[in-house]
C-alpha cells in the first residue's frame, strides 16, 4: 500500500474550485476530510492525478441556524463538529449522537459530513438520520447552485446525482413539526465498526397519536432507503408497543439487504425489525435526544 | 497456601510496581522501533507475493522491473539458497522464494530493492509471473480426504503432523465411569495483530550480516539465518530496538530477514523491509483453527476418570511452529484437573491458506475452551455446580500429570475459591435476571519450555551485570527480549535485588546477539523464571564480590556484612555502613571490572514417549477466571460486564506489570471469544486482512477487570516466580463461552460467539419451545 503521487490544489473560493474541476475533468477528485479517499487511493481502488482540496473554504465548516430556513450545516463540518455543535445539541441531538457513534475519535476529527454523504456508501451513518429529518443538499457547480432532497441524492453504491464538477456545500435541516428523532447504528463492536444496519426515525406526536413518521434505513439496500410501508402503518395511529412491532416487521420486509461478512440477509432483516421499533420508541418517548438511552449496546458510552 | 510464602519477606526492589524502565521513552514517543530506523544509503525492499492459493509457477520475467530507474535489485528463487527452512526442525518446508509452485495467497515469489518505497511498488508491477492455477485445499476438515489437492508432494493426504498418545487405560476408565459424555467444538483462525508491523533492516560489513528486526528471539533468528546462508553464527548479528508486541508471531525469521539479507548483499547497501497490515495477516503464523472432539468419563461425584481428546488443526501451507502447537493442544489439557487416563489424537493438516503457528497460549487455549465448556455440560448433567466440579477435580501441589509433567506449586483450588468469593458466584449462579449469565474456567501454562525449539545443549538463559566504574550505576546485559510485556523492567528489578542495589540506577542492554549473553527469547512464558534465574545468579556474584571488598575496607568478616538497596551494613553493628557505590568504586580501583555472570538450564524433564518434551516446564502457573455477561436476546449483542481473574503465579516481581498482562490477556481472549476471525473467500483470498473488518475489541468493549493473586511460592523459580503472560489467555475463551451459555441457556459449539450466532441460536431455541408448547 502506497499513496501515489498527485497534484494538489487548494482553491480560495467555490468558483475557483468548480472551474478547476471542470478544467481537470475525471482525473481530479475533491478532497474534504480524506478519510475514505486516502485509503482508496492507497489501495489503488481510486486513481486520480489531482486532488482539489476544500481546505480553504472556511464558510463550509460552519453550522448555523437561519430563522425561517432551519439548521444549515457546512459540508466540511467534521463529525466531531456535529458532535459538539451547540445548535445541533439543542435542536437535533439525534444528529450529534449519530456522528458520535461513527468510526473512531481520530476519524471523527477529520472526516466530514459532506464526505460521508458524497461517498454514497450504503452503510454511511449520517444519511439515514438526515433523510428522516427531511434534509436537503445544496450543490454548487459552474452553472450555479441547485438544491435537492438528500433522499434523492443517491443512485447506487458509490453513485449519486452529483456531477463531476459539482461540490456539495451545505446540508439544510429544515424547520419542522417533528417532536422526536433518533438514529441507532448497529455495529459489531462499540466503536470503529461499520453499520450492519442503521435505523433512523423522526416522528410528529400529538399526545399519543403519531401524526407523522419518517423512517430511513442504512446498509440494507443499495442506497439509504425510506421504510414507507412501515411509516404508513404508524401514521394516524395511537402509539403502542404492538404498533411499533408491526412497523418493525413491515420495515424488515420492505428492505433488501445482502449477506456479507458483517451479517446475513436474515440477520439484517430481523435487526431492522428490532431497531426500527427501538428507534421509534426512543423518538416517541425521548424527543430528539433519546438515542443515548436506546442503543445497540446496553451500556454504550 | 504454600509453606514457603513470600508474604513476609522483606524485599527492597522486587514485589513492587516500579515504573517501567522504558516507560518514559515510550509514552513520549522517543522510543525508536525498527521501522523508525534509518541508515545512510539505505534502500527499501518489498516482496512480491502470490495472488493464487495454489498454482504452478511457469515463468518469472524480471527484465522490465530491472530496467526501471531506482531499482537496485530484483531477486527470485534463482538468486537465493534453495535450502528449506522453518522453525520446527522436524519439518523444514519453506523456501525463501517459491520454486515450483505457490501454496497460498501471499506466498513469496520475488523481491525488489529500490531507492524508495514508491519505486518498489512500481517495480513489483513490472515483474511478470506466469501461473498455472491449481485446485486448492481450503478446508482442513476435508483436506485429508482422498482426491484432495496436495499442498506438499512429500506429505500424502496433507498430513503435516500426526499424534497418537495414550496414558493409562481410557477405555477401561470409560467402562468404570458413572457417566460418559462426548462434545464437539470448532475453533477459528485468529491473528495476533501486534500494533507494530514486522520490519527488518539488513546490512553487511566485511562478511558480517547485521539485522535489526522486530523479533521475539534474536537467537532463533541468528541460528536459522546462519543456517540458511551457511554462515557461522558469530558472523550473524541480530538485534532489536523496541518491539510493539509479538504474541508468538515474531518468533521466526520471515521473508523480510531472508530476502532482505540477500538484497543487502547484492546491492552492498542497508535494506529496510516491512509488512503492511494486510501483509501481516497474509504472513500470519497465528492461532490454528481446531476441530475438537472430547469424551470424558466421570464418577457419580463428577470426578474425572478418563478423557479422550480427538483433534484436527488447520496448519495452512507451512509448518511454522505448528508441530509444537499440535502437541501443546493435547499436552496441557491434563494440567488443571487430576486424572490418570488420557488419550490424545491429533492431525495437523496442510491447507492452501496462510501458515498457522504460535499465538499466545500456543495450541492450548482452544482445547481448553472446548474442555471447559464440556466440563460445564457434564456438571449440568450431574447437577453439580460448575465451580464445585472444578474444585473436586482440582490438581494438588507436588503431583504428576498422566503425561509425566511434574507440578510443584499449584494453588488452583485457592484460585477457584477466591474467584468464587470475589465474583459473588454463590449469590449469582442461577439467580441472575433473564439474559444475564456467569461462567467459570481454569487455566495453566508452562513457565518456559523444558527444551529449546531445536536440539542444542546451550543453557536456556544467560546474563551479565557490569557495575559502573564509579559504582553509581549497573548495566544488565541479557539476551531476554522485551516485546512490550516488561521483561526489561522485571529483570532489572531482579538484578538490583540480587546485587543489593537500587532499581532507579539500573541500565539494561538486551536482545542483541553480539553484545548480550545468549537467551532463547520471549516465548513459552519463559523469561521471568528462566532469564530471571540467570540474572539472579549474576547479581549474587556481584554481591559476593562487593561484600568481599567491603570486608577488606571495613575490616570485618564478609559473613557479617549484608547489602540492600545500595547500602552495605553490618548484621551485628548498626553503626557500620558503607555505600554500594563507594565499595564498588574501590573494587574497580583495586581489582578491576566488577562483573557478575549467570546462566540457567532447566533440569531434565518429562517422559520418554514420542513428543514427551512438549509441555514440560520447571513450573506451571494456574488461574481461574469468572465472567459475567449480559445478552440482548433480540439481537444477540453480548455485553461482557465484569471479569474476575485469580492467578497463582508464584512470587510476583512487579504486580503492576502482572495485572497489565492479565488485562491484555482478557482483552485478547475477549476478542477471540466474540469477534475475531480471519476469513477467506472461496479462492483462499483474505477478506478481512485489516483492522476495520478483523474486529479486535476496542477500549469501549473492555469489561471491568478484577485481578486477584494467590500468595504462592515456586521452588523451581528464582524467588519463587512463575509465568503469567500466556497462561492468562488459557481459561479466557472457556470462561466467556460458559457465561454466554449461562445467559442464553443454549450452547453454541463454535468460536467466535458472534452476535449473529447468538441471535440465531436463541431464535431456534424460541421456535423449538413454541413447537413443544403446541
CSV table of N, CA and C in Angstrom, one decimal, chain B residues 585-709:
chain,number,residue,atom,x,y,z
B,585,UNK,N,33.4,1.3,43.6
B,585,UNK,CA,34.4,2.1,43.0
B,585,UNK,C,35.8,1.6,43.5
B,586,UNK,N,35.9,1.3,44.8
B,586,UNK,CA,37.1,0.8,45.3
B,586,UNK,C,37.5,-0.6,44.7
B,587,UNK,N,36.4,-1.4,44.5
B,587,UNK,CA,36.7,-2.7,43.8
B,587,UNK,C,37.4,-2.5,42.5
B,588,UNK,N,36.8,-1.5,41.7
B,588,UNK,CA,37.4,-1.3,40.3
B,588,UNK,C,38.9,-0.8,40.4
B,589,UNK,N,39.1,0.1,41.4
B,589,UNK,CA,40.5,0.6,41.6
B,589,UNK,C,41.4,-0.6,41.9
B,590,UNK,N,41.0,-1.4,42.9
B,590,UNK,CA,41.9,-2.4,43.4
B,590,UNK,C,41.9,-3.7,42.5
B,591,UNK,N,40.7,-4.1,42.0
B,591,UNK,CA,40.6,-5.4,41.5
B,591,UNK,C,40.1,-5.5,40.0
B,592,UNK,N,39.8,-4.3,39.4
B,592,UNK,CA,39.4,-4.3,38.0
B,592,UNK,C,37.8,-4.4,37.9
B,593,UNK,N,37.3,-4.6,36.7
B,593,UNK,CA,35.9,-4.5,36.5
B,593,UNK,C,35.1,-5.4,37.4
B,594,UNK,N,34.0,-4.8,38.0
B,594,UNK,CA,33.1,-5.6,38.8
B,594,UNK,C,32.0,-6.1,37.9
B,595,UNK,N,32.1,-7.4,37.6
B,595,UNK,CA,31.2,-8.1,36.7
B,595,UNK,C,30.7,-9.3,37.3
B,596,UNK,N,29.4,-9.6,37.1
B,596,UNK,CA,28.8,-10.9,37.6
B,596,UNK,C,28.2,-11.6,36.4
B,597,UNK,N,28.2,-12.9,36.4
B,597,UNK,CA,27.5,-13.6,35.3
B,597,UNK,C,26.7,-14.7,35.8
B,598,UNK,N,25.7,-15.1,35.0
B,598,UNK,CA,24.9,-16.2,35.5
B,598,UNK,C,24.3,-16.9,34.2
B,599,UNK,N,24.0,-18.2,34.4
B,599,UNK,CA,23.2,-18.9,33.3
B,599,UNK,C,22.3,-19.9,33.9
B,600,UNK,N,21.3,-20.3,33.1
B,600,UNK,CA,20.3,-21.2,33.6
B,600,UNK,C,20.0,-22.2,32.6
B,601,UNK,N,19.9,-23.5,33.1
B,601,UNK,CA,19.4,-24.6,32.3
B,601,UNK,C,18.4,-25.3,33.2
B,602,UNK,N,17.2,-25.7,32.6
B,602,UNK,CA,16.3,-26.4,33.5
B,602,UNK,C,16.8,-27.8,33.7
B,603,UNK,N,16.4,-28.5,34.7
B,603,UNK,CA,16.7,-29.9,34.9
B,603,UNK,C,16.1,-30.8,33.7
B,604,UNK,N,16.6,-32.0,33.6
B,604,UNK,CA,16.0,-32.9,32.6
B,604,UNK,C,14.5,-33.2,33.0
B,605,UNK,N,13.6,-32.9,32.1
B,605,UNK,CA,12.2,-33.0,32.5
B,605,UNK,C,11.5,-34.0,31.5
B,606,UNK,N,10.4,-34.5,32.0
B,606,UNK,CA,9.4,-35.3,31.2
B,606,UNK,C,9.7,-36.7,31.0
B,607,UNK,N,8.9,-37.4,30.2
B,607,UNK,CA,8.9,-38.8,30.0
B,607,UNK,C,9.7,-39.2,28.8
B,608,UNK,N,9.5,-40.4,28.3
B,608,UNK,CA,10.4,-41.0,27.2
B,608,UNK,C,9.5,-41.1,25.9
B,609,UNK,N,8.2,-41.0,26.0
B,609,UNK,CA,7.4,-41.3,24.8
B,609,UNK,C,7.6,-40.2,23.7
B,610,UNK,N,7.1,-40.5,22.5
B,610,UNK,CA,7.2,-39.5,21.4
B,610,UNK,C,6.5,-38.2,21.7
B,611,UNK,N,7.1,-37.1,21.7
B,611,UNK,CA,6.5,-35.8,22.0
B,611,UNK,C,6.5,-35.5,23.4
B,612,UNK,N,7.2,-36.3,24.2
B,612,UNK,CA,7.2,-36.1,25.7
B,612,UNK,C,7.8,-34.7,26.1
B,613,UNK,N,8.6,-34.1,25.3
B,613,UNK,CA,9.2,-32.9,25.6
B,613,UNK,C,8.3,-31.7,25.6
B,614,UNK,N,7.3,-31.7,24.7
B,614,UNK,CA,6.4,-30.6,24.6
B,614,UNK,C,5.5,-30.5,25.8
B,615,UNK,N,5.5,-29.3,26.4
B,615,UNK,CA,4.7,-29.1,27.6
B,615,UNK,C,5.5,-29.3,28.9
B,616,UNK,N,6.7,-29.8,28.8
B,616,UNK,CA,7.5,-29.9,30.0
B,616,UNK,C,7.9,-28.5,30.4
B,617,UNK,N,8.1,-28.3,31.7
B,617,UNK,CA,8.5,-27.0,32.2
B,617,UNK,C,8.9,-27.1,33.7
B,618,UNK,N,9.8,-26.3,34.1
B,618,UNK,CA,10.2,-26.3,35.5
B,618,UNK,C,9.0,-26.0,36.5
B,619,UNK,N,8.0,-25.2,35.9
B,619,UNK,CA,6.9,-24.8,36.8
B,619,UNK,C,5.7,-24.4,36.0
B,620,UNK,N,4.6,-24.5,36.6
B,620,UNK,CA,3.3,-24.2,35.9
B,620,UNK,C,2.5,-23.2,36.7
B,621,UNK,N,2.0,-22.2,36.0
B,621,UNK,CA,1.1,-21.2,36.6
B,621,UNK,C,-0.3,-21.8,36.6
B,622,UNK,N,-1.1,-21.3,37.5
B,622,UNK,CA,-2.5,-21.7,37.5
B,622,UNK,C,-3.4,-20.5,37.7
B,623,UNK,N,-4.6,-20.6,37.1
B,623,UNK,CA,-5.5,-19.5,37.3
B,623,UNK,C,-7.0,-19.9,37.1
B,624,UNK,N,-7.9,-19.1,37.7
B,624,UNK,CA,-9.3,-19.3,37.5
B,624,UNK,C,-9.9,-18.0,37.1
B,625,UNK,N,-10.8,-18.0,36.1
B,625,UNK,CA,-11.5,-16.8,35.7
B,625,UNK,C,-13.0,-17.0,35.7
B,626,UNK,N,-13.6,-15.9,36.1
B,626,UNK,CA,-15.1,-15.9,36.1
B,626,UNK,C,-15.5,-14.6,35.4
B,627,UNK,N,-16.5,-14.8,34.5
B,627,UNK,CA,-17.0,-13.6,33.9
B,627,UNK,C,-18.5,-13.5,34.0
B,628,UNK,N,-19.0,-12.3,33.9
B,628,UNK,CA,-20.5,-12.1,33.9
B,628,UNK,C,-20.9,-11.3,32.7
B,629,UNK,N,-21.9,-11.8,32.0
B,629,UNK,CA,-22.2,-11.2,30.7
B,629,UNK,C,-23.7,-10.9,30.7
B,630,UNK,N,-24.1,-9.9,29.8
B,630,UNK,CA,-25.5,-9.6,29.6
B,630,UNK,C,-25.7,-9.8,28.1
B,631,UNK,N,-26.8,-10.5,27.8
B,631,UNK,CA,-27.1,-10.7,26.3
B,631,UNK,C,-28.5,-10.1,26.0
B,632,UNK,N,-28.5,-9.4,24.9
B,632,UNK,CA,-29.7,-8.8,24.4
B,632,UNK,C,-30.3,-10.0,23.5
B,633,UNK,N,-31.4,-10.5,24.1
B,633,UNK,CA,-32.0,-11.7,23.4
B,633,UNK,C,-32.6,-11.5,22.1
B,634,UNK,N,-32.9,-10.2,21.8
B,634,UNK,CA,-33.5,-9.9,20.5
B,634,UNK,C,-32.4,-9.8,19.4
B,635,UNK,N,-31.3,-9.3,19.8
B,635,UNK,CA,-30.2,-9.0,18.8
B,635,UNK,C,-29.0,-9.9,18.9
B,636,UNK,N,-28.8,-10.6,20.0
B,636,UNK,CA,-27.6,-11.4,20.2
B,636,UNK,C,-26.4,-10.6,20.6
B,637,UNK,N,-26.6,-9.3,20.9
B,637,UNK,CA,-25.5,-8.5,21.3
B,637,UNK,C,-25.0,-8.9,22.7
B,638,UNK,N,-23.7,-9.1,22.9
B,638,UNK,CA,-23.1,-9.6,24.1
B,638,UNK,C,-22.4,-8.4,24.8
B,639,UNK,N,-22.8,-8.1,26.0
B,639,UNK,CA,-22.0,-7.2,26.8
B,639,UNK,C,-21.3,-7.9,27.9
B,640,UNK,N,-20.0,-7.9,27.8
B,640,UNK,CA,-19.2,-8.6,28.9
B,640,UNK,C,-19.1,-7.5,30.0
B,641,UNK,N,-19.7,-7.7,31.2
B,641,UNK,CA,-19.7,-6.7,32.2
B,641,UNK,C,-18.5,-6.7,33.1
B,642,UNK,N,-18.2,-7.9,33.7
B,642,UNK,CA,-17.1,-8.0,34.7
B,642,UNK,C,-16.3,-9.3,34.4
B,643,UNK,N,-15.1,-9.2,34.7
B,643,UNK,CA,-14.3,-10.4,34.7
B,643,UNK,C,-13.4,-10.5,36.0
B,644,UNK,N,-13.4,-11.6,36.6
B,644,UNK,CA,-12.5,-11.8,37.8
B,644,UNK,C,-11.5,-12.8,37.4
B,645,UNK,N,-10.2,-12.5,37.6
B,645,UNK,CA,-9.1,-13.4,37.3
B,645,UNK,C,-8.3,-13.5,38.6
B,646,UNK,N,-8.1,-14.8,39.0
B,646,UNK,CA,-7.2,-15.0,40.2
B,646,UNK,C,-6.1,-15.9,39.7
B,647,UNK,N,-4.9,-15.5,40.0
B,647,UNK,CA,-3.7,-16.2,39.5
B,647,UNK,C,-2.8,-16.7,40.6
B,648,UNK,N,-2.3,-17.9,40.4
B,648,UNK,CA,-1.2,-18.4,41.1
B,648,UNK,C,0.0,-18.4,40.2
B,649,UNK,N,0.8,-17.3,40.3
B,649,UNK,CA,2.0,-17.3,39.5
B,649,UNK,C,3.2,-17.1,40.4
B,650,UNK,N,3.2,-17.7,41.6
B,650,UNK,CA,4.3,-17.7,42.4
B,650,UNK,C,4.6,-16.3,43.0
B,651,UNK,N,5.8,-16.0,43.3
B,651,UNK,CA,6.2,-14.7,43.7
B,651,UNK,C,6.0,-13.7,42.6
B,652,UNK,N,5.4,-12.6,42.8
B,652,UNK,CA,5.2,-11.6,41.8
B,652,UNK,C,6.3,-10.5,41.9
B,653,UNK,N,7.0,-10.3,40.8
B,653,UNK,CA,8.1,-9.3,40.8
B,653,UNK,C,7.6,-7.9,40.7
B,654,UNK,N,6.6,-7.7,39.8
B,654,UNK,CA,6.1,-6.4,39.6
B,654,UNK,C,4.6,-6.5,39.4
B,655,UNK,N,3.8,-6.3,40.5
B,655,UNK,CA,2.3,-6.5,40.4
B,655,UNK,C,1.7,-5.7,39.3
B,656,UNK,N,2.1,-4.5,39.1
B,656,UNK,CA,1.5,-3.6,38.1
B,656,UNK,C,1.6,-4.2,36.7
B,657,UNK,N,2.8,-4.7,36.4
B,657,UNK,CA,3.0,-5.4,35.1
B,657,UNK,C,2.2,-6.7,35.0
B,658,UNK,N,2.1,-7.4,36.1
B,658,UNK,CA,1.4,-8.6,36.1
B,658,UNK,C,-0.1,-8.4,35.8
B,659,UNK,N,-0.7,-7.4,36.5
B,659,UNK,CA,-2.1,-7.1,36.2
B,659,UNK,C,-2.3,-6.6,34.8
B,660,UNK,N,-1.2,-5.9,34.3
B,660,UNK,CA,-1.3,-5.5,32.9
B,660,UNK,C,-1.3,-6.7,31.9
B,661,UNK,N,-0.6,-7.7,32.2
B,661,UNK,CA,-0.6,-9.0,31.4
B,661,UNK,C,-2.0,-9.6,31.5
B,662,UNK,N,-2.6,-9.6,32.7
B,662,UNK,CA,-3.9,-10.2,32.8
B,662,UNK,C,-5.0,-9.3,32.0
B,663,UNK,N,-4.9,-8.0,32.1
B,663,UNK,CA,-5.8,-7.2,31.3
B,663,UNK,C,-5.6,-7.5,29.8
B,664,UNK,N,-4.4,-7.5,29.4
B,664,UNK,CA,-4.1,-7.8,28.0
B,664,UNK,C,-4.6,-9.1,27.5
B,665,UNK,N,-4.4,-10.1,28.4
B,665,UNK,CA,-4.9,-11.5,28.0
B,665,UNK,C,-6.4,-11.5,27.9
B,666,UNK,N,-7.1,-10.9,28.9
B,666,UNK,CA,-8.5,-10.8,28.8
B,666,UNK,C,-9.0,-10.1,27.6
B,667,UNK,N,-8.3,-9.1,27.2
B,667,UNK,CA,-8.6,-8.3,26.0
B,667,UNK,C,-8.5,-9.2,24.8
B,668,UNK,N,-7.4,-9.9,24.7
B,668,UNK,CA,-7.2,-10.8,23.5
B,668,UNK,C,-8.2,-12.0,23.6
B,669,UNK,N,-8.4,-12.5,24.7
B,669,UNK,CA,-9.4,-13.6,24.9
B,669,UNK,C,-10.8,-13.2,24.6
B,670,UNK,N,-11.1,-12.0,24.9
B,670,UNK,CA,-12.5,-11.4,24.6
B,670,UNK,C,-12.6,-11.4,23.1
B,671,UNK,N,-11.6,-10.8,22.5
B,671,UNK,CA,-11.7,-10.7,21.0
B,671,UNK,C,-11.9,-12.1,20.4
B,672,UNK,N,-11.1,-13.1,20.8
B,672,UNK,CA,-11.2,-14.4,20.2
B,672,UNK,C,-12.5,-15.1,20.6
B,673,UNK,N,-13.1,-14.7,21.7
B,673,UNK,CA,-14.4,-15.3,22.1
B,673,UNK,C,-15.5,-14.8,21.2
B,674,UNK,N,-15.5,-13.5,20.9
B,674,UNK,CA,-16.7,-12.9,20.4
B,674,UNK,C,-16.6,-12.4,19.0
B,675,UNK,N,-15.4,-11.8,18.7
B,675,UNK,CA,-15.3,-11.0,17.4
B,675,UNK,C,-14.3,-11.5,16.4
B,676,UNK,N,-13.1,-12.0,16.8
B,676,UNK,CA,-12.1,-12.1,15.9
B,676,UNK,C,-12.1,-13.4,15.1
B,677,UNK,N,-11.9,-13.3,13.8
B,677,UNK,CA,-11.8,-14.5,12.9
B,677,UNK,C,-11.2,-14.0,11.6
B,678,UNK,N,-10.2,-14.7,11.2
B,678,UNK,CA,-9.6,-14.4,9.9
B,678,UNK,C,-10.4,-15.2,8.8
B,679,UNK,N,-10.9,-14.4,7.9
B,679,UNK,CA,-11.8,-15.0,6.9
B,679,UNK,C,-11.2,-15.0,5.5
B,680,UNK,N,-11.6,-16.0,4.7
B,680,UNK,CA,-11.1,-16.1,3.3
B,680,UNK,C,-12.3,-16.2,2.4
B,681,UNK,N,-12.1,-15.9,1.1
B,681,UNK,CA,-13.2,-16.1,0.1
B,681,UNK,C,-13.0,-17.5,-0.5
B,682,UNK,N,-13.8,-17.9,-1.4
B,682,UNK,CA,-13.7,-19.3,-1.9
B,682,UNK,C,-12.4,-19.6,-2.7
B,683,UNK,N,-11.7,-18.5,-3.0
B,683,UNK,CA,-10.4,-18.7,-3.7
B,683,UNK,C,-9.2,-18.6,-2.7
B,684,UNK,N,-9.5,-18.6,-1.4
B,684,UNK,CA,-8.4,-18.5,-0.5
B,684,UNK,C,-7.8,-17.2,-0.3
B,685,UNK,N,-8.5,-16.1,-0.7
B,685,UNK,CA,-8.1,-14.8,-0.5
B,685,UNK,C,-8.6,-14.2,0.8
B,686,UNK,N,-7.7,-13.5,1.5
B,686,UNK,CA,-8.2,-12.9,2.7
B,686,UNK,C,-9.3,-11.9,2.4
B,687,UNK,N,-10.3,-11.9,3.2
B,687,UNK,CA,-11.4,-10.9,3.0
B,687,UNK,C,-11.4,-9.8,4.1
B,688,UNK,N,-10.7,-10.1,5.2
B,688,UNK,CA,-10.7,-9.1,6.3
B,688,UNK,C,-9.3,-8.9,6.9
B,689,UNK,N,-8.4,-8.8,6.0
B,689,UNK,CA,-7.0,-8.6,6.5
B,689,UNK,C,-6.7,-7.1,6.8
B,690,UNK,N,-7.5,-6.6,7.6
B,690,UNK,CA,-7.4,-5.2,8.1
B,690,UNK,C,-8.0,-5.0,9.4
B,691,UNK,N,-7.7,-3.9,10.1
B,691,UNK,CA,-8.3,-3.7,11.4
B,691,UNK,C,-9.7,-3.1,11.4
B,692,UNK,N,-10.2,-2.9,10.2
B,692,UNK,CA,-11.6,-2.4,10.2
B,692,UNK,C,-12.6,-3.6,10.3
B,693,UNK,N,-12.2,-4.7,9.5
B,693,UNK,CA,-13.1,-5.8,9.5
B,693,UNK,C,-12.6,-7.1,10.3
B,694,UNK,N,-11.4,-7.1,10.6
B,694,UNK,CA,-10.9,-8.1,11.6
B,694,UNK,C,-11.1,-7.4,13.0
B,695,UNK,N,-12.2,-7.7,13.6
B,695,UNK,CA,-12.6,-6.8,14.7
B,695,UNK,C,-11.9,-7.2,16.0
B,696,UNK,N,-10.8,-6.5,16.3
B,696,UNK,CA,-10.3,-6.6,17.7
B,696,UNK,C,-11.2,-5.7,18.6
B,697,UNK,N,-11.3,-6.1,19.9
B,697,UNK,CA,-12.2,-5.3,20.7
B,697,UNK,C,-11.5,-3.9,20.8
B,698,UNK,N,-12.3,-2.9,21.2
B,698,UNK,CA,-11.8,-1.6,21.5
B,698,UNK,C,-11.8,-1.3,23.0
B,699,UNK,N,-11.3,-0.2,23.4
B,699,UNK,CA,-11.3,0.1,24.8
B,699,UNK,C,-12.7,0.1,25.3
B,700,UNK,N,-13.7,0.5,24.5
B,700,UNK,CA,-15.0,0.6,24.9
B,700,UNK,C,-15.7,-0.8,25.1
B,701,UNK,N,-15.1,-1.8,24.5
B,701,UNK,CA,-15.6,-3.1,24.7
B,701,UNK,C,-15.1,-3.8,25.9
B,702,UNK,N,-14.1,-3.3,26.6
B,702,UNK,CA,-13.5,-3.9,27.7
B,702,UNK,C,-14.4,-4.0,28.9
B,703,UNK,N,-14.5,-5.1,29.6
B,703,UNK,CA,-15.3,-5.2,30.8
B,703,UNK,C,-14.5,-4.6,32.0
B,704,UNK,N,-15.2,-4.5,33.1
B,704,UNK,CA,-14.4,-4.2,34.3
B,704,UNK,C,-13.6,-5.4,34.7
B,705,UNK,N,-12.3,-5.2,35.0
B,705,UNK,CA,-11.4,-6.3,35.3
B,705,UNK,C,-11.0,-6.3,36.7
B,706,UNK,N,-11.2,-7.4,37.4
B,706,UNK,CA,-10.8,-7.6,38.8
B,706,UNK,C,-9.7,-8.6,38.8
B,707,UNK,N,-8.5,-8.2,39.1
B,707,UNK,CA,-7.4,-9.1,39.0
B,707,UNK,C,-6.8,-9.5,40.4
B,708,UNK,N,-7.0,-10.7,40.8
B,708,UNK,CA,-6.5,-11.1,42.2
B,708,UNK,C,-5.4,-12.1,42.1
B,709,UNK,N,-4.7,-12.2,43.2
B,709,UNK,CA,-3.5,-13.0,43.3
B,709,UNK,C,-3.6,-13.9,44.5
